[in-house]
C-alpha positions as a Python dict, from the first residue, in 0.01 Angstrom:
ca = {
    (1, 'M'): (0, 0, 0),
    (2, 'T'): (-87, 324, -111),
    (3, 'K'): (-518, 365, -217),
    (4, 'R'): (-320, 449, -547),
    (5, 'Y'): (-122, 160, -616),
    (6, 'W'): (-484, -26, -561),
    (7, 'W'): (-625, 159, -822),
    (8, 'I'): (-366, 75, -1056),
    (9, 'I'): (-440, -267, -968),
    (10, 'I'): (-791, -281, -1028),
    (11, 'T'): (-752, -92, -1341),
    (12, 'Y'): (-566, -364, -1460),
    (13, 'I'): (-765, -666, -1337),
    (14, 'V'): (-1051, -468, -1525),
    (15, 'C'): (-863, -477, -1817),
    (16, 'Q'): (-775, -852, -1827),
    (17, 'L'): (-1146, -925, -1779),
    (18, 'S'): (-1278, -657, -1995),
    (19, 'G'): (-1249, -855, -2300),
    (20, 'L'): (-1564, -1027, -2188),
    (21, 'I'): (-1775, -775, -2341),
    (22, 'L'): (-1657, -911, -2705),
    (23, 'G'): (-1939, -1129, -2722),
    (24, 'T'): (-2163, -796, -2660),
    (25, 'P'): (-2280, -596, -2990),
    (26, 'L'): (-2088, -311, -2901),
    (27, 'L'): (-1828, -403, -3113),
    (28, 'N'): (-2001, -462, -3387),
    (29, 'F'): (-1891, -218, -3595),
    (30, 'I'): (-1540, -409, -3612),
    (31, 'P'): (-1445, -741, -3815),
    (32, 'I'): (-1516, -1013, -3619),
    (33, 'E'): (-1174, -1173, -3663),
    (34, 'Q'): (-1008, -833, -3569),
    (35, 'R'): (-1221, -757, -3277),
    (36, 'S'): (-1002, -970, -2982),
    (37, 'G'): (-686, -779, -3163),
    (38, 'A'): (-840, -462, -3156),
    (39, 'W'): (-992, -421, -2815),
    (40, 'V'): (-653, -533, -2641),
    (41, 'V'): (-546, -246, -2829),
    (42, 'F'): (-764, -30, -2684),
    (43, 'S'): (-815, -179, -2307),
    (44, 'F'): (-423, -174, -2247),
    (45, 'L'): (-343, 188, -2387),
    (46, 'V'): (-639, 315, -2186),
    (47, 'T'): (-513, 105, -1865),
    (48, 'L'): (-136, 232, -1944),
    (49, 'I'): (-228, 615, -1969),
    (50, 'I'): (-464, 563, -1630),
    (51, 'T'): (-152, 434, -1462),
    (52, 'L'): (61, 721, -1587),
    (53, 'L'): (-179, 941, -1430),
    (54, 'L'): (-198, 772, -1135),
    (55, 'L'): (167, 771, -1100),
    (56, 'L'): (233, 1134, -1170),
    (57, 'P'): (262, 1251, -775),
    (58, 'E'): (538, 995, -732),
    (59, 'R'): (773, 1223, -964),
    (60, 'K'): (807, 1457, -675),
    (61, 'M'): (866, 1183, -448),
    (62, 'H'): (1146, 934, -329),
    (63, 'K'): (1412, 1198, -365),
    (64, 'N'): (1613, 1112, -113),
    (65, 'I'): (1611, 732, -248),
    (66, 'K'): (1986, 640, -419),
    (67, 'R'): (1943, 547, -761),
    (68, 'A'): (2135, 397, -1026),
    (69, 'N'): (2282, 717, -1278),
    (70, 'T'): (2222, 814, -1613),
    (71, 'T'): (2535, 592, -1704),
    (72, 'E'): (2429, 281, -1458),
    (73, 'T'): (2116, 293, -1594),
    (74, 'I'): (2240, 240, -1939),
    (75, 'T'): (2465, -31, -1854),
    (76, 'W'): (2238, -212, -1647),
    (77, 'A'): (2032, -177, -1906),
    (78, 'I'): (2209, -324, -2173),
    (79, 'A'): (2328, -592, -1931),
    (80, 'G'): (1985, -693, -1823),
    (81, 'I'): (1898, -769, -2186),
    (82, 'F'): (2106, -990, -2226),
    (83, 'L'): (2066, -1132, -1876),
    (84, 'I'): (1690, -1217, -1902),
    (85, 'Y'): (1807, -1364, -2237),
    (86, 'I'): (2009, -1581, -2066),
    (87, 'T'): (1771, -1651, -1797),
    (88, 'Q'): (1495, -1772, -2016),
    (89, 'V'): (1761, -2022, -2215),
    (90, 'V'): (1870, -2149, -1909),
    (91, 'A'): (1506, -2140, -1730),
    (92, 'S'): (1392, -2357, -2032),
    (93, 'V'): (1644, -2596, -2025),
    (94, 'I'): (1507, -2710, -1621),
    (95, 'D'): (1162, -2672, -1751),
    (96, 'V'): (1185, -2925, -2011),
    (97, 'S'): (1487, -3131, -1837),
    (98, 'L'): (1289, -3156, -1492),
    (99, 'L'): (917, -3138, -1626),
    (100, 'G'): (958, -3267, -1942),
    (101, 'E'): (745, -2983, -2068),
    (102, 'P'): (775, -2910, -2456),
    (103, 'P'): (943, -2589, -2555),
    (104, 'K'): (673, -2415, -2740),
    (105, 'S'): (479, -2192, -2491),
    (106, 'E'): (86, -2208, -2552),
    (107, 'N'): (70, -1893, -2424),
    (108, 'T'): (310, -1748, -2688),
    (109, 'E'): (131, -1890, -2965),
    (110, 'Q'): (-185, -1753, -2879),
    (111, 'I'): (-55, -1363, -2832),
    (112, 'M'): (124, -1454, -3212),
    (113, 'D'): (-180, -1563, -3345),
    (114, 'L'): (-340, -1241, -3204),
    (115, 'V'): (-36, -1053, -3353),
    (116, 'R'): (-85, -1267, -3693),
    (117, 'I'): (-473, -1141, -3705),
    (118, 'T'): (-456, -806, -3623),
    (119, 'P'): (-60, -661, -3666),
    (120, 'F'): (-122, -353, -3423),
    (121, 'A'): (-154, -585, -3170),
    (122, 'A'): (256, -611, -3163),
    (123, 'F'): (302, -274, -3003),
    (124, 'V'): (66, -399, -2686),
    (125, 'V'): (342, -723, -2720),
    (126, 'A'): (596, -530, -2754),
    (127, 'I'): (613, -220, -2543),
    (128, 'V'): (226, -144, -2366),
    (129, 'G'): (238, -472, -2216),
    (130, 'P'): (594, -507, -2067),
    (131, 'I'): (555, -167, -1918),
    (132, 'L'): (201, -244, -1763),
    (133, 'E'): (348, -540, -1621),
    (134, 'E'): (678, -405, -1523),
    (135, 'I'): (485, -153, -1294),
    (136, 'I'): (220, -413, -1130),
    (137, 'F'): (459, -666, -1051),
    (138, 'R'): (801, -541, -1013),
    (139, 'K'): (746, -171, -861),
    (140, 'I'): (400, -203, -670),
    (141, 'I'): (373, -564, -572),
    (142, 'F'): (781, -690, -531),
    (143, 'G'): (824, -339, -349),
    (144, 'W'): (566, -337, -113),
    (145, 'I'): (656, -759, -15),
    (146, 'S'): (1019, -665, -24),
    (147, 'K'): (945, -364, 240),
    (148, 'K'): (720, -579, 430),
    (149, 'T'): (955, -892, 430),
    (150, 'N'): (1251, -901, 249),
    (151, 'V'): (1374, -898, -90),
    (152, 'W'): (1399, -1300, -146),
    (153, 'I'): (1024, -1352, -33),
    (154, 'G'): (941, -1007, -247),
    (155, 'A'): (1109, -1176, -543),
    (156, 'I'): (930, -1479, -514),
    (157, 'I'): (626, -1447, -472),
    (158, 'S'): (602, -1143, -739),
    (159, 'A'): (763, -1425, -990),
    (160, 'L'): (489, -1662, -934),
    (161, 'L'): (228, -1415, -953),
    (162, 'F'): (389, -1312, -1283),
    (163, 'A'): (413, -1682, -1389),
    (164, 'L'): (33, -1739, -1279),
    (165, 'L'): (-82, -1410, -1489),
    (166, 'H'): (56, -1559, -1830),
    (167, 'M'): (-204, -1902, -1754),
    (168, 'D'): (119, -2135, -1906),
    (169, 'K'): (247, -2459, -1791),
    (170, 'H'): (591, -2282, -1809),
    (171, 'I'): (629, -2145, -1436),
    (172, 'I'): (983, -2203, -1423),
    (173, 'I'): (1068, -1995, -1731),
    (174, 'Y'): (785, -1736, -1668),
    (175, 'G'): (933, -1721, -1279),
    (176, 'G'): (1256, -1712, -1344),
    (177, 'I'): (1234, -1439, -1566),
    (178, 'G'): (1037, -1239, -1299),
    (179, 'C'): (1358, -1323, -1067),
    (180, 'T'): (1602, -1178, -1328),
    (181, 'L'): (1326, -846, -1330),
    (182, 'A'): (1326, -823, -1009),
    (183, 'F'): (1686, -827, -968),
    (184, 'L'): (1756, -579, -1219),
    (185, 'Y'): (1469, -334, -1010),
    (186, 'V'): (1708, -400, -711),
    (187, 'K'): (1999, -340, -906),
    (188, 'T'): (1921, -16, -1010),
    (189, 'K'): (1597, 131, -826),
    (190, 'R'): (1506, 249, -1160),
    (191, 'I'): (1169, 76, -1306),
    (192, 'I'): (1263, 138, -1619),
    (193, 'V'): (1570, -63, -1628),
    (194, 'P'): (1304, -409, -1574),
    (195, 'I'): (1080, -251, -1870),
    (196, 'I'): (1384, -244, -2081),
    (197, 'A'): (1480, -536, -2080),
    (198, 'H'): (1077, -704, -2090),
    (199, 'C'): (1022, -512, -2399),
    (200, 'S'): (1364, -675, -2539),
    (201, 'L'): (1265, -999, -2495),
    (202, 'N'): (920, -964, -2625),
    (203, 'T'): (1054, -799, -2937),
    (204, 'F'): (1290, -1046, -2999),
    (205, 'A'): (1000, -1320, -2980),
    (206, 'L'): (785, -1084, -3218),
    (207, 'I'): (1119, -1085, -3429),
    (208, 'M'): (1162, -1445, -3406),
    (209, 'T'): (832, -1569, -3533),
    (210, 'F'): (772, -1323, -3801),
    (211, 'T'): (1091, -1327, -3956),
    (212, 'P'): (1143, -1608, -4178),
    (213, 'A'): (1557, -1581, -4143),
    (214, 'I'): (1533, -1599, -3795),
    (215, 'Q'): (1291, -1926, -3798),
    (216, 'D'): (1598, -2120, -3826),
    (217, 'L'): (1756, -1906, -3466),
    (218, 'L'): (1476, -2015, -3317),
    (219, 'E'): (1522, -2391, -3403),
    (220, 'K'): (1879, -2396, -3329),
    (221, 'Q'): (1816, -2276, -2999),
    (222, 'Q'): (1550, -2520, -2940),
    (223, 'Q'): (1813, -2810, -3021),
    (224, 'T'): (2036, -2660, -2772),
    (225, 'V'): (1805, -2690, -2529),
    (226, 'H'): (1747, -3034, -2645),
    (227, 'F'): (2092, -3085, -2624),
    (228, 'L'): (2124, -2952, -2273),
    (229, 'R'): (1871, -3174, -2172),
    (230, 'G'): (2060, -3497, -2239),
    (231, 'L'): (2357, -3369, -2063),
    (232, 'L'): (2180, -3327, -1770),
}
């Protein structure tokens, strides 16, 4: 793994741990109920900028790698949106049936609570976060492990790390999503494709949470999960 990639990973880890300063006087100028959300937005934006700057040299590299053309990229980006949603539903059925876990995710609920308090944090949830996670887990970790071993091992390990990052009991769901995103990256060799799929999934979660008219759709999805669980 190149030093550039290590610096990106270190920057991301620092970003994740930077919330520890919330208890210090440094952020006293921000209303206490909005400090967490404001810091998430600031730290993630800074991390994204640093990450993109570190990746700039790669614009002139890997020109010999066969990648999906524009049409294929658009096709897979659209297909990926449906594929990742299907993966989430199927993984939810397995998760509820085998492990008996409740359909709701504690991690997702915590994030949505943060957005309710600090609405502009939605930009990080829908866009910035997925971009960083795809660069870290698919481009860097999956890419490196798959080169050292094979695609299957790379996909499984990167997906498990992706699941553990979210500190949620729904390992099967996050792991399944991680494997699907790795599949999209392998098929196209373009990180933008899993980024689009990941962003769409998070955006859809935000819409379902904050649009009352779509709450019924969410409830029906949960009913479907319970119905399929009964069949299994």
